[in-house]
Short mmCIF file of C-alpha atoms and ligand atoms in Angstrom, two decimals:
data_model
loop_
_atom_site.label_atom_id
_atom_site.label_comp_id
_atom_site.label_asym_id
_atom_site.label_seq_id
_atom_site.Cartn_x
_atom_site.Cartn_y
_atom_site.Cartn_z
CA MET A 20 110.55 84.92 183.22
CA ARG A 21 108.32 83.47 181.46
CA VAL A 22 107.40 86.41 178.13
CA ALA A 23 104.20 85.69 176.22
CA ILE A 24 104.62 87.09 172.56
CA LEU A 25 101.43 87.84 170.69
CA SER A 26 100.17 89.88 167.79
CA ASP A 27 97.91 91.06 165.24
CA PHE A 28 94.32 90.47 167.05
CA HIS A 29 92.74 92.91 164.39
CA ILE A 30 89.88 93.41 166.66
CA GLY A 31 86.83 94.73 164.61
CA TYR A 32 87.81 93.09 161.64
CA GLU A 33 84.57 92.94 160.18
CA ARG A 34 84.61 89.69 157.99
CA PHE A 35 85.04 87.73 161.09
CA SER A 36 84.41 90.23 163.90
CA ALA A 37 83.09 87.72 166.22
CA ASP A 38 86.09 85.35 165.68
CA ALA A 39 88.38 88.37 166.05
CA PHE A 40 87.09 89.15 169.56
CA ARG A 41 86.54 85.37 170.57
CA GLN A 42 90.37 84.52 169.95
CA ALA A 43 91.81 87.44 171.07
CA GLU A 44 89.90 86.85 174.59
CA GLU A 45 91.32 83.17 174.68
CA ALA A 46 95.00 83.98 173.95
CA LEU A 47 95.26 86.88 176.14
CA ARG A 48 93.50 84.44 179.08
CA LYS A 49 95.85 81.62 178.41
CA ALA A 50 98.97 84.22 178.13
CA SER A 51 97.71 85.88 181.63
CA GLU A 52 97.79 82.12 182.98
CA ARG A 53 101.24 81.22 181.59
CA ALA A 54 103.27 84.11 181.32
CA ASP A 55 104.74 86.62 183.92
CA MET A 56 104.61 89.23 181.14
CA MET A 57 103.49 90.20 177.60
CA ILE A 58 104.32 91.79 174.38
CA ILE A 59 102.02 92.62 171.54
CA CYS A 60 103.31 93.29 168.52
CA GLY A 61 100.89 95.95 166.91
CA ASP A 62 97.74 95.56 165.24
CA ILE A 63 95.43 94.86 168.12
CA PHE A 64 92.67 97.01 166.26
CA ASP A 65 92.04 96.26 162.69
CA MET A 66 91.38 99.80 161.86
CA ARG A 67 92.72 103.22 162.60
CA ALA A 68 89.92 104.71 164.13
CA PRO A 69 87.93 101.79 165.96
CA LYS A 70 84.05 102.28 166.31
CA PRO A 71 83.14 103.24 170.07
CA GLU A 72 81.70 99.33 170.40
CA VAL A 73 85.39 98.15 169.18
CA ILE A 74 86.93 99.74 171.38
CA ALA A 75 84.93 98.58 174.23
CA GLN A 76 85.68 95.27 173.06
CA ALA A 77 89.16 96.03 173.49
CA LEU A 78 88.83 97.50 177.06
CA ASN A 79 86.76 94.20 178.19
CA LEU A 80 89.71 92.03 176.64
CA PHE A 81 92.47 94.06 178.84
CA ARG A 82 90.37 94.54 181.63
CA ASN A 83 91.00 90.61 182.08
CA ALA A 84 94.45 91.11 182.11
CA LYS A 85 94.28 93.80 184.69
CA GLU A 86 92.56 91.51 187.09
CA LYS A 87 95.59 89.17 187.42
CA GLU A 88 97.50 89.90 190.19
CA TRP A 89 101.24 90.06 188.37
CA GLU A 90 103.75 89.45 190.17
CA ALA A 91 106.46 90.61 187.55
CA ARG A 92 106.02 94.94 187.50
CA ILE A 93 107.29 97.21 184.86
CA GLU A 94 109.89 99.08 186.99
CA ALA A 95 111.27 101.59 184.61
CA TYR A 96 110.16 103.58 181.22
CA GLU A 97 112.37 105.30 179.05
CA GLY A 98 111.07 107.23 176.32
CA LYS A 99 109.38 110.40 175.08
CA GLY A 100 105.78 109.54 175.79
CA ARG A 101 104.40 108.51 179.21
CA ILE A 102 102.46 105.07 180.44
CA TYR A 103 100.14 105.04 183.36
CA THR A 104 100.29 101.20 184.57
CA ASP A 105 103.00 99.27 186.08
CA MET A 106 101.44 96.00 184.72
CA PRO A 107 103.76 94.25 182.33
CA VAL A 108 101.09 94.30 179.50
CA ILE A 109 103.33 95.97 177.01
CA ALA A 110 102.29 96.99 173.52
CA ILE A 111 103.06 98.84 170.19
CA PRO A 112 100.82 100.15 167.35
CA GLY A 113 100.97 98.35 164.33
CA THR A 114 100.34 99.18 160.39
CA HIS A 115 96.69 99.28 161.05
CA GLU A 116 96.63 101.72 164.07
CA ARG A 117 99.29 103.64 162.15
CA THR A 118 98.39 107.57 162.07
CA ALA A 119 99.70 110.70 160.52
CA LYS A 120 102.35 112.29 163.07
CA ASN A 121 101.34 113.45 166.83
CA ALA A 122 97.92 112.04 166.21
CA GLU A 123 96.82 110.08 169.00
CA ASN A 124 96.51 106.37 167.63
CA ALA A 125 94.04 103.65 168.80
CA VAL A 126 96.55 101.80 171.17
CA GLY A 127 97.84 104.93 172.88
CA LEU A 128 94.24 105.20 174.20
CA LEU A 129 94.80 101.98 175.91
CA ASN A 130 98.13 103.54 176.96
CA LEU A 131 96.32 106.68 178.48
CA ALA A 132 93.72 104.37 180.29
CA GLY A 133 96.20 102.43 181.83
CA PHE A 134 95.20 98.84 180.22
CA LEU A 135 98.50 98.40 178.69
CA ALA A 136 102.15 100.38 178.25
CA ASP A 137 102.95 101.52 175.13
CA ALA A 138 106.41 100.80 174.31
CA SER A 139 107.09 102.86 170.83
CA GLU A 140 110.13 104.59 170.79
CA SER A 141 111.06 103.60 174.39
CA ARG A 142 112.45 100.80 176.29
CA VAL A 143 110.11 99.28 178.98
CA THR A 144 111.79 96.99 182.04
CA VAL A 145 110.11 94.49 183.66
CA ARG A 146 110.99 93.15 187.13
CA LYS A 147 110.67 90.20 189.07
CA GLY A 148 112.31 89.36 192.01
CA SER A 149 115.98 89.84 191.09
CA GLU A 150 115.17 88.83 187.51
CA ARG A 151 114.86 91.98 184.63
CA VAL A 152 113.60 91.77 181.21
CA SER A 153 113.91 95.09 179.41
CA VAL A 154 111.71 95.54 176.07
CA SER A 155 113.05 98.05 173.45
CA ALA A 156 110.52 98.52 170.83
CA LEU A 157 109.74 100.85 167.67
CA GLY A 158 105.98 101.00 166.76
CA GLY A 159 104.75 100.41 163.37
CA VAL A 160 106.30 102.68 160.56
CA SER A 161 106.18 102.67 156.80
CA GLU A 162 108.19 100.23 155.34
CA GLU A 163 110.77 102.35 154.07
CA ARG A 164 111.10 104.39 157.05
CA ALA A 165 112.17 101.43 159.41
CA SER A 166 115.59 100.94 158.98
CA GLY A 167 116.44 104.60 159.62
CA ALA A 168 113.92 104.83 162.36
CA ILE A 169 115.83 101.90 164.31
CA LYS A 170 119.34 103.73 163.58
CA GLU A 171 117.64 107.35 164.51
CA MET A 172 116.12 105.42 167.90
CA ASP A 173 119.45 103.52 168.34
CA PRO A 174 117.98 101.07 170.70
CA GLN A 175 120.64 100.05 173.42
CA PRO A 176 120.29 96.56 175.69
CA LEU A 177 119.96 96.96 179.52
CA ASP A 178 123.30 95.16 181.20
CA GLY A 179 122.28 92.53 183.53
CA ALA A 180 118.79 92.25 181.78
CA PHE A 181 117.21 89.83 179.26
CA ASN A 182 116.85 92.38 176.57
CA ILE A 183 114.29 91.94 173.68
CA PHE A 184 113.75 94.11 170.76
CA ALA A 185 110.12 94.27 169.41
CA MET A 186 108.69 95.96 166.18
CA HIS A 187 105.79 95.30 163.44
CA GLN A 188 107.31 95.51 160.10
CA SER A 189 108.00 93.73 156.45
CA VAL A 190 111.30 91.99 156.43
CA TYR A 191 112.74 91.43 152.96
CA GLU A 192 113.92 88.05 153.82
CA LEU A 193 110.83 86.84 154.57
CA LEU A 194 108.85 88.66 152.33
CA PRO A 195 111.21 89.64 149.29
CA PHE A 196 108.59 91.89 147.53
CA SER A 197 109.60 95.28 147.39
CA ASP A 198 112.99 96.88 148.22
CA ASP A 199 111.31 99.17 150.75
CA PHE A 200 111.34 96.28 153.29
CA MET A 201 114.36 96.61 155.98
CA ARG A 202 116.66 93.74 155.99
CA MET A 203 117.38 91.60 159.04
CA GLU A 204 121.07 93.19 159.47
CA SER A 205 118.88 96.35 160.19
CA LEU A 206 117.62 95.08 163.20
CA PRO A 207 120.00 96.46 166.56
CA LYS A 208 122.46 94.26 167.58
CA GLY A 209 123.19 92.94 171.17
CA PHE A 210 119.47 91.96 171.99
CA ASP A 211 118.77 88.22 173.28
CA LEU A 212 115.64 88.11 171.43
CA TYR A 213 113.77 89.60 168.61
CA VAL A 214 109.96 89.70 168.44
CA ASN A 215 107.83 91.10 165.14
CA GLY A 216 104.19 91.41 163.96
CA HIS A 217 102.49 92.12 161.05
CA ILE A 218 103.16 89.22 159.05
CA HIS A 219 99.93 86.65 159.68
CA SER A 220 101.83 83.48 159.89
CA LYS A 221 104.01 82.04 162.52
CA VAL A 222 107.79 82.73 161.74
CA GLU A 223 110.64 80.99 163.79
CA GLY A 224 113.91 82.69 162.61
CA GLU A 225 117.20 83.95 163.64
CA ALA A 226 118.43 87.58 163.50
CA HIS A 227 122.12 88.37 164.68
CA GLY A 228 122.59 84.60 166.04
CA LYS A 229 119.60 84.93 168.55
CA PRO A 230 115.94 83.87 167.83
CA PHE A 231 113.68 86.07 165.43
CA LEU A 232 109.73 85.07 166.19
CA ILE A 233 106.53 86.15 164.88
CA PRO A 234 103.44 84.47 166.59
CA GLY A 235 101.27 85.29 163.54
CA SER A 236 97.88 86.79 163.75
CA THR A 237 95.46 85.11 166.18
CA VAL A 238 92.64 85.56 163.70
CA LEU A 239 92.18 84.43 159.70
CA THR A 240 92.20 87.75 157.62
CA GLN A 241 94.09 87.38 154.08
CA LEU A 242 92.83 83.60 153.35
CA LYS A 243 96.33 82.76 152.10
CA GLU A 244 97.96 79.68 151.74
CA ASN A 245 100.22 80.22 154.82
CA GLU A 246 97.34 80.69 157.16
CA GLN A 247 96.07 77.49 157.17
CA GLY A 248 98.46 76.62 160.20
CA SER A 249 97.28 76.81 164.04
CA LYS A 250 96.87 80.47 165.57
CA GLY A 251 98.42 80.80 168.87
CA PHE A 252 101.43 82.86 170.44
CA PHE A 253 104.95 82.33 171.83
CA VAL A 254 105.90 81.75 175.32
CA PHE A 255 109.42 82.56 175.73
CA ASP A 256 111.32 81.34 179.02
CA THR A 257 114.44 83.72 179.60
CA GLU A 258 116.10 81.52 182.00
CA ARG A 259 116.05 78.21 179.64
CA ARG A 260 116.47 80.78 176.65
CA SER A 261 113.68 78.33 175.06
CA TYR A 262 110.13 78.76 173.71
CA GLU A 263 106.60 76.80 172.82
CA PHE A 264 103.83 77.80 170.50
CA VAL A 265 100.58 77.70 172.54
CA GLU A 266 97.56 76.99 170.23
CA ILE A 267 94.30 78.73 170.60
CA SER A 268 91.11 77.22 168.70
CA SER A 269 90.54 79.21 165.76
CA ARG A 270 88.25 78.92 162.77
CA LYS A 271 89.49 76.15 160.35
CA PHE A 272 90.67 77.29 157.20
CA LEU A 273 91.19 75.44 153.71
CA LEU A 274 92.73 76.58 150.57
CA GLU A 275 91.78 74.30 147.62
CA HIS A 276 92.82 74.56 143.93
CA ILE A 277 90.78 72.92 141.25
CA ASP A 278 92.46 72.68 137.64
CA ILE A 279 89.66 73.45 135.28
CA THR A 280 91.26 73.05 131.84
CA GLY A 281 89.19 70.70 129.68
CA LYS A 282 86.23 70.66 132.10
CA GLY A 283 82.36 71.50 131.57
CA ARG A 284 80.50 73.44 133.86
CA GLU A 285 78.61 70.55 135.40
CA GLU A 286 82.21 68.88 136.17
CA ILE A 287 83.17 72.02 137.91
CA MET A 288 80.18 72.55 139.85
CA LYS A 289 80.56 68.73 140.90
CA GLU A 290 84.11 69.05 141.80
CA ILE A 291 83.73 72.10 144.00
CA THR A 292 80.77 70.82 145.69
CA GLU A 293 82.55 67.74 146.23
CA ARG A 294 85.37 69.45 147.92
CA VAL A 295 83.12 71.76 150.42
CA GLU A 296 81.31 68.94 151.55
CA HIS A 297 84.84 66.86 152.28
CA GLY A 298 86.37 70.30 153.99
CA SER A 299 83.26 70.89 156.28
CA ALA A 300 82.48 67.26 157.07
CA ASP A 301 84.77 66.77 160.46
CA ALA A 302 85.14 70.88 161.17
CA THR A 303 83.47 72.17 164.64
CA GLY A 304 81.75 75.19 163.58
CA LYS A 305 81.62 76.80 160.16
CA PRO A 306 85.14 76.39 158.10
CA VAL A 307 86.39 79.04 155.82
CA MET A 308 87.22 77.57 152.52
CA ARG A 309 89.15 79.44 149.53
CA ILE A 310 88.66 77.36 146.27
CA VAL A 311 91.58 78.48 143.42
CA LEU A 312 90.40 77.77 140.04
CA GLU A 313 93.59 77.21 137.73
CA GLY A 314 93.89 76.29 133.98
CA ARG A 315 92.17 77.19 131.19
CA LEU A 316 88.20 78.51 130.49
CA ASN A 317 86.36 77.04 127.25
CA ASP A 318 83.53 78.18 125.27
CA SER A 319 81.13 76.66 127.77
CA THR A 320 82.88 78.08 130.86
CA ASN A 321 83.59 81.33 129.64
CA HIS A 322 81.23 83.17 131.62
CA ILE A 323 80.80 80.88 134.67
CA GLY A 324 81.57 83.93 137.22
CA THR A 325 78.14 84.82 138.44
CA GLU A 326 77.21 81.01 138.65
CA LEU A 327 79.96 80.73 141.18
CA GLN A 328 79.17 83.39 143.25
CA ALA A 329 75.50 81.96 143.43
CA MET A 330 77.16 78.11 144.21
CA ALA A 331 79.33 79.84 147.17
CA LYS A 332 76.47 81.01 148.45
CA LYS A 333 74.53 77.91 148.47
CA PHE A 334 76.92 76.31 151.05
CA SER A 335 76.45 79.18 153.66
CA ASN A 336 75.13 76.75 156.12
CA SER A 337 78.19 74.64 156.21
CA ALA A 338 80.98 76.59 155.18
CA SER A 339 81.87 80.28 154.25
CA VAL A 340 83.16 79.56 150.66
CA GLU A 341 84.99 82.03 148.39
CA ILE A 342 85.75 80.71 144.76
CA SER A 343 89.10 82.37 143.02
CA ARG A 344 89.12 83.21 139.38
CA ASP A 345 92.29 85.21 139.52
CA ARG A 346 94.54 82.50 138.22
CA LEU A 347 92.10 81.50 135.30
CA LYS A 348 93.02 82.05 131.86
CA GLY A 349 90.94 82.47 128.87
CA SER A 350 88.28 85.19 128.19
CA ASP A 351 86.68 85.53 131.47
CA ARG A 352 89.86 86.50 133.43
CA ASP A 353 93.05 86.72 131.49
CA ASN A 354 96.02 86.57 133.67
CA ASP A 355 98.60 84.96 131.59
CA THR A 356 101.16 87.59 132.75
CA ASP A 357 100.49 89.48 136.10
CA PRO A 358 103.63 90.20 137.66
CA GLU A 359 101.73 92.08 140.60
CA ARG A 360 99.39 89.05 141.52
CA GLY A 361 101.91 87.90 144.21
CA LEU A 362 102.75 91.52 145.41
CA ILE A 363 99.26 91.91 146.00
CA GLU A 364 98.75 88.47 147.90
CA ASN A 365 101.38 88.99 150.34
CA MET A 366 100.98 92.74 150.77
CA SER A 367 98.22 94.73 153.21
CA ILE A 368 95.89 96.81 151.19
CA LYS A 369 97.36 99.62 152.87
CA ASP A 370 100.66 98.58 152.09
CA PHE A 371 99.79 98.00 148.33
CA GLY A 372 98.12 101.59 148.06
CA MET A 373 101.33 103.18 149.51
CA SER A 374 103.50 101.21 146.97
CA LEU A 375 101.10 102.25 144.05
CA PHE A 376 101.26 106.32 145.45
CA LEU A 377 105.30 105.88 145.69
CA GLU A 378 105.07 104.51 142.37
CA LYS A 379 103.14 107.37 140.51
CA LEU A 380 105.38 109.83 142.48
CA LYS A 381 108.52 108.40 140.94
CA GLY A 382 106.84 108.99 137.65
CA LYS A 383 106.30 112.39 138.35
CA ASN A 384 109.89 113.41 139.88
CA TYR A 385 108.58 114.28 143.16
CA GLY A 386 111.25 116.34 145.00
CA LEU A 387 109.83 117.87 147.73
CA ALA A 388 111.05 117.89 151.22
CA VAL A 389 108.09 116.27 152.62
CA PRO A 390 108.41 112.43 152.88
CA PRO A 391 105.88 110.97 150.74
CA THR A 392 104.62 108.65 153.31
CA SER A 393 103.75 111.04 155.67
CA ILE A 394 101.61 112.73 152.78
CA PHE A 395 100.10 109.32 151.92
CA GLU A 396 99.28 109.20 156.11
CA MET A 397 97.36 112.64 155.46
CA LEU A 398 95.60 111.59 152.42
CA SER A 399 94.22 108.15 153.93
CA SER A 400 93.60 109.21 157.34
CA GLY A 401 89.78 108.91 158.56
CA GLN A 402 89.10 112.50 157.40
CA SER A 403 86.97 113.88 155.11
CA LYS A 404 88.54 114.09 151.65
CA GLU A 405 88.56 118.17 151.48
CA LYS A 406 90.10 118.10 154.93
CA ALA A 407 92.92 115.59 154.30
CA VAL A 408 93.80 117.02 151.03
CA LYS A 409 93.82 120.43 152.91
CA ARG A 410 95.73 119.06 155.16
CA ALA A 411 98.27 117.62 152.97
CA MET A 412 98.83 120.84 150.91
CA GLU A 413 99.50 122.80 153.89
CA GLU A 414 102.19 120.42 154.97
CA LEU A 415 103.68 120.65 151.20
CA LEU A 416 103.51 124.48 151.09
CA SER A 417 104.96 125.12 154.56
MN1 MN B 11 98.29 92.77 161.01
#
């Protein structure tokens, strides 16, 4: 069978919402054409409580997949929940959809509507003729719970099938930023293929001697160095045990560094203009450019911030430009030592919030029986502050 592996559509992502929809649409359409089944490794939505218009976008996207005459069909579902379709479109919720325990998440809604099969903490087996592909999956959980959750779930490969394990987690070997991240060795053994979401650039690795694939996001989100590559998804051929990456058209993204040490404001402005003009020259559509200024500010460039912002706006017809001063040294910004920089740039805002929360608790010798991460989920849920605090207090005192 040909299995499409997609991830991180981030539908509803405000900054590039049209891109998020269009690029997810192209990925889903191409995947339906080229594959017998698909697995979406989380973060279909960008937010936990998507607005009705964003849910409508998702329904429209998955309706297209529903129109295909799928020859492969879901034959078995083994898990605690329920699925409402036998169409071989399998998904799990990711970090962005994660809700407090027992609360329905947005991917769960698509499952209820029968637009996909939520495979969280379950095993879903797809059959085409005499061939079987079995997918065991862990829906996104907070990082420090991942290895424990896999152990608890104890996923088992199915005899006579091609076995895939799917999840949505950070992996320490790929992002060595926190001891909370699970290790490759925590992945269950005996599977033929491991697929993951969460990381927004393409990864082709290995786990327990088998392929470990991350397709990356279908839309630009974090404006990081590694997002300059092409966007798309994998199609894995279970018979040949080989795969290809299918590209989708996506907005061009360029990240440039300019060293401003010893340069005056005129010179800096001129250099930025040249870079932007060069970068947008042969682009179809408006590219996204992030220009990172490096080096040391001097007396004449000390307070260049507002000018740079005005400058970035000036290009708005030809490119979406972001000028970063975070790496400058001098009195405007002083980041000579900023150990957290790398950390912040490589984590989602939510994960970063969680790590700050855990750090604060450590300093206070937190010793209650309630996992701090579930308290964090409650406090950061979309509810009003009063309600969230009330629920967290109830949980703590129960
Ligand atoms: Mn994501």
